[in-house]
Tab-separated table of C-alpha atoms in Angstrom:
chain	number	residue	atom	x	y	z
L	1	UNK	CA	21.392	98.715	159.629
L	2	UNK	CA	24.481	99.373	161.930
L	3	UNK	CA	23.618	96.421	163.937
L	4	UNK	CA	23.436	94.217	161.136
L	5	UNK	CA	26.822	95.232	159.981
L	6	UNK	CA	28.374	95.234	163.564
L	7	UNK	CA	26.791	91.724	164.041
L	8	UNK	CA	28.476	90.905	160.572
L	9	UNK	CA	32.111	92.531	160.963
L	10	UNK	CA	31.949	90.745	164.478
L	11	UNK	CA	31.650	87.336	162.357
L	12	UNK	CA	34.376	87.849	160.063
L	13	UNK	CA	36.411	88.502	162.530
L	14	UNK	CA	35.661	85.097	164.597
L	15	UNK	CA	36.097	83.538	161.287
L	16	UNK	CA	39.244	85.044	160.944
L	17	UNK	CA	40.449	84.495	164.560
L	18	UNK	CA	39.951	80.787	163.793
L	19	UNK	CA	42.308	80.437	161.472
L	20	UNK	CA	45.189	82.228	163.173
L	21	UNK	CA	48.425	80.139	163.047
L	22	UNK	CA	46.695	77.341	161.327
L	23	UNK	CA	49.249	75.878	158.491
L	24	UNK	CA	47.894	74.938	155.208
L	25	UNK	CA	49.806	71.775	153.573
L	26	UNK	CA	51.783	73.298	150.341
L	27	UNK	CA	49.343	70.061	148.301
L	28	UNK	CA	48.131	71.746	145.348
L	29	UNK	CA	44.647	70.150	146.384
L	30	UNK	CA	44.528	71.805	149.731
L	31	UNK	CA	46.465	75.065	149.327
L	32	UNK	CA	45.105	76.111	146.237
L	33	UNK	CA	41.327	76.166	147.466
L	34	UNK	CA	42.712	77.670	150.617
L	35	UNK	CA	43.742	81.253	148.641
L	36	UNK	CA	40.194	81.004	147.035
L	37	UNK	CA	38.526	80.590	150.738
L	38	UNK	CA	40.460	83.368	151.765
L	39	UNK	CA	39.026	85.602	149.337
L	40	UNK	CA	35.604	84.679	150.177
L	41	UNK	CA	36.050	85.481	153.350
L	42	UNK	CA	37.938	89.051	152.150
L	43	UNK	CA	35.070	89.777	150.142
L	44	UNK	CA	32.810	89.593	152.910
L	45	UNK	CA	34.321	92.324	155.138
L	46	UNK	CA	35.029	94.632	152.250
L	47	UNK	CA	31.082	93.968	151.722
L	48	UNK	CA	30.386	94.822	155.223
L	49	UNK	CA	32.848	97.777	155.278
L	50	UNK	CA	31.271	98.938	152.157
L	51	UNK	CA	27.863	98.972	153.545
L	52	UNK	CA	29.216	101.243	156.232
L	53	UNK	CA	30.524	103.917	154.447
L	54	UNK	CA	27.203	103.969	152.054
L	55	UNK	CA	28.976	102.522	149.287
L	56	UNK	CA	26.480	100.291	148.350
L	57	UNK	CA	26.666	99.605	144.734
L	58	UNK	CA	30.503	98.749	144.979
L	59	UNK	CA	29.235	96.119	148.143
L	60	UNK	CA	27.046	94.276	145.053
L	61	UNK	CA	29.422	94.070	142.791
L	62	UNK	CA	31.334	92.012	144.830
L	63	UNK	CA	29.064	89.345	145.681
L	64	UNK	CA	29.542	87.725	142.288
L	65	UNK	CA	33.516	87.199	142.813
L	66	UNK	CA	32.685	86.258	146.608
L	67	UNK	CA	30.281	83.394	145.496
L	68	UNK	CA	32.815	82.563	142.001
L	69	UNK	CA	35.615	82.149	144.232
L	70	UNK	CA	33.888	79.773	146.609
L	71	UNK	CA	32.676	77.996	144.126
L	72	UNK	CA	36.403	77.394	142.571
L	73	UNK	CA	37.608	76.597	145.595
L	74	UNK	CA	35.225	73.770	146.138
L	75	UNK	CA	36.326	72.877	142.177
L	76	UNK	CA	39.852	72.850	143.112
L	77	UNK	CA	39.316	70.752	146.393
L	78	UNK	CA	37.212	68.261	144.854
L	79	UNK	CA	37.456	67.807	140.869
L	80	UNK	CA	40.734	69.360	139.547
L	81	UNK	CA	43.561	67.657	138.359
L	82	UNK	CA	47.259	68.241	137.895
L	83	UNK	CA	46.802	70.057	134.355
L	84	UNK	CA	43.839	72.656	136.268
L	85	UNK	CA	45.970	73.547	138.753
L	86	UNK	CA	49.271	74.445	135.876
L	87	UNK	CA	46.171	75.964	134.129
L	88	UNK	CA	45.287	78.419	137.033
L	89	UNK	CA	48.848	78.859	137.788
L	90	UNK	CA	49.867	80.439	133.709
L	91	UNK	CA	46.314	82.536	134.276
L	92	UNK	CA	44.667	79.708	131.713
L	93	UNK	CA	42.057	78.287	133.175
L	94	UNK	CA	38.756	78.756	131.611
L	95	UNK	CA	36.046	75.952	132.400
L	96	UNK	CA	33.113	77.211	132.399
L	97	UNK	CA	31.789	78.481	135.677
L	98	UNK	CA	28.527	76.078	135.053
L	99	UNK	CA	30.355	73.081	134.305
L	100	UNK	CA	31.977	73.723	137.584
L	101	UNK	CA	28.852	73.540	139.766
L	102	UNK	CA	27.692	70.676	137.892
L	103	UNK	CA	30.694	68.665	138.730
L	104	UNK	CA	30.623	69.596	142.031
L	105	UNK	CA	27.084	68.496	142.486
L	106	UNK	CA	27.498	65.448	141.124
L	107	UNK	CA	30.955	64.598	143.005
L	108	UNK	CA	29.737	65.882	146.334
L	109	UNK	CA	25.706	65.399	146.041
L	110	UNK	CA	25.509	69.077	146.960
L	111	UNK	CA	23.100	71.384	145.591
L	112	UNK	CA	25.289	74.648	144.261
L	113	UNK	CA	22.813	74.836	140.890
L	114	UNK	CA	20.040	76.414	142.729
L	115	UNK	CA	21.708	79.338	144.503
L	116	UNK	CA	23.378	79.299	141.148
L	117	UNK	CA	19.900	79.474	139.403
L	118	UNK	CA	17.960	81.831	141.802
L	119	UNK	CA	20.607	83.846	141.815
L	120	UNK	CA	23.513	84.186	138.919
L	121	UNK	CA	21.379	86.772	136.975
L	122	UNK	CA	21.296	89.322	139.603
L	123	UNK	CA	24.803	88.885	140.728
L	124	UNK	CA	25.693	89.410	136.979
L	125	UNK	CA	23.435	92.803	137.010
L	126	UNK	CA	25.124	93.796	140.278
L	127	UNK	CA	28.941	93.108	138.721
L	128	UNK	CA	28.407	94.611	134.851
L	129	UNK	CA	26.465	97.325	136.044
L	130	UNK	CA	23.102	96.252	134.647
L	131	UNK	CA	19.688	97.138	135.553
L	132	UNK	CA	19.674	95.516	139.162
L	133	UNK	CA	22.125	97.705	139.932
L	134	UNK	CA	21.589	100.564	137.611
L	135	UNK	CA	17.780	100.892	139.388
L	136	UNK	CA	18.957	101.844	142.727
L	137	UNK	CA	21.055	104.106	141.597
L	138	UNK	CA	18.360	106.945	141.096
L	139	UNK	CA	14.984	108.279	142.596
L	140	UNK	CA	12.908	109.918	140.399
L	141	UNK	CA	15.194	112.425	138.236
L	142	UNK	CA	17.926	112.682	140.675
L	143	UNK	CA	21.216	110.272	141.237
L	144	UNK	CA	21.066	108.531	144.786
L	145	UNK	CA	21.583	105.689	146.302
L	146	UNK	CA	18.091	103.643	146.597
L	147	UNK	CA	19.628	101.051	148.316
L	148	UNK	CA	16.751	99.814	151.003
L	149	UNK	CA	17.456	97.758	154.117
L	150	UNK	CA	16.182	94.186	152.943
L	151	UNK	CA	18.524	94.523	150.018
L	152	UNK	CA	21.685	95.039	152.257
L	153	UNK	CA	20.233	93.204	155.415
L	154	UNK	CA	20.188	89.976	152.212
L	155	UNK	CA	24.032	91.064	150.954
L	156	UNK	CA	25.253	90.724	154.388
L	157	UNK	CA	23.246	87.220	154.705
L	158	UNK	CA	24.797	85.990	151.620
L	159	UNK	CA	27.848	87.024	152.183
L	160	UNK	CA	28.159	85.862	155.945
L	161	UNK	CA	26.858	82.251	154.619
L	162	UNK	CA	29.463	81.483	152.477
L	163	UNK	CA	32.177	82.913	154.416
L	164	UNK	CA	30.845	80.653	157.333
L	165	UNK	CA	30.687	78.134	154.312
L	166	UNK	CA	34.631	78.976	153.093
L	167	UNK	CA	35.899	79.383	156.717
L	168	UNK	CA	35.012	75.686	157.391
L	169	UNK	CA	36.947	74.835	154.128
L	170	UNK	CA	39.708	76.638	155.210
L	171	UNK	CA	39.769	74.597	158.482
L	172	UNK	CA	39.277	71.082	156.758
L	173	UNK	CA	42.001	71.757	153.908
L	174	UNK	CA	44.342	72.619	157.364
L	175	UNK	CA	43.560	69.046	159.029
L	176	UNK	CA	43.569	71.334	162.548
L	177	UNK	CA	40.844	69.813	164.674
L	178	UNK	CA	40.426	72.492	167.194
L	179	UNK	CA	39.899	74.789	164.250
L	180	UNK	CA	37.264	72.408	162.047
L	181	UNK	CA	35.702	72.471	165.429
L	182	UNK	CA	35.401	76.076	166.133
L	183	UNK	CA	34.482	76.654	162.327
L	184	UNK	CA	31.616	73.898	163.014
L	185	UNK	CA	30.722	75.532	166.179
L	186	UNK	CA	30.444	79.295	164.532
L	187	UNK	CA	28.793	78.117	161.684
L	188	UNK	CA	26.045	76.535	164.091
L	189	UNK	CA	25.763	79.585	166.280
L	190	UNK	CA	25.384	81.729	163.291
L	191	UNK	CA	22.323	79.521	161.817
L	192	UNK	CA	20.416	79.146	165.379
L	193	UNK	CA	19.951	82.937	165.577
């Protein structure tokens, strides 16, 4: 496992490198996502840090907010409108977290309902501390963590994906070429190995 997690900390911090001294334009449609991309990509080395130090059922309650806030941010970027954004600013906003992945799906053609649907009941477990998270949390009669490889080796996939995923967003909502590029380039490297 410490190889997948040094192979993982490595990427978020070539993701990270990318977007040094990159400016984001202070347009609501372009900013705002940014600060959700960021936290993606946040919530992908606290996942790998927490991994490290054993803290495993902390690492999978964040993958729900990790793939929630890429999700917004793709909302924001591509659907929202001027009363959304003075929504999210007053701490308003409540669409529906569906409703957003159906409008993005149907404005971009993309396919965010099936991770959505293979996945959105056990990142629920993982965050309210249901039974996908409650069952590794014991062996037998005594209080452990159960975590096995595949589960973590798949928290670190997920994770990595859509802060490859966000990290390209980042780079588009700056308009930098040289860093859409190098987000292009890591995302490619990442999926040929």
């Amino acid at each position: 496992m410490k190889s997948d997690t040094d192979e993982a900390y490595q990427l978020s911090v070539d993701i990270n490198k990318i977007h040094e001294g990159i400016e984001i334009p202070s347009d609501d449609k372009l900013f705002i996502p940014s600060l959700f991309h960021s936290t993606v990509i946040e919530h992908h080395r606290s996942i790998i840090l927490l991994i490290e130090r054993n803290l495993f059922s902390s690492a999978c309650t964040l993958m729900r907010p990790l793939f929630e806030a890429y999700v917004k941010g793709l909302w924001f970027s591509h659907c929202a409108e001027e009363k959304d954004f003075n929504a999210l600013r007053k701490d308003k906003f409540q669409k529906p977290f569906g409703a957003m992945i159906n409008e993005i799906d149907e404005k971009k053609g993309s396919k965010l309902s099936v991770p959505k649907g293979h996945y959105w009941n056990t990142l629920n477990s993982f965050t309210h501390s249901g039974a996908a998270l409650l069952s590794r949390k014991y062996n037998e009669d005594a209080i452990t963590n159960s975590h096995d490889d595949q589960l973590l080796k798949s928290l670190l996939d997920f994770s990595a994906n859509y802060a490859l995923l966000s990290g390209c967003e980042i780079s588009m909502c700056s308009g930098n070429k040289v860093a859409i590029q190098a987000s292009l380039d890591l995302s490619a490297l990442k999926h040929s190995l």
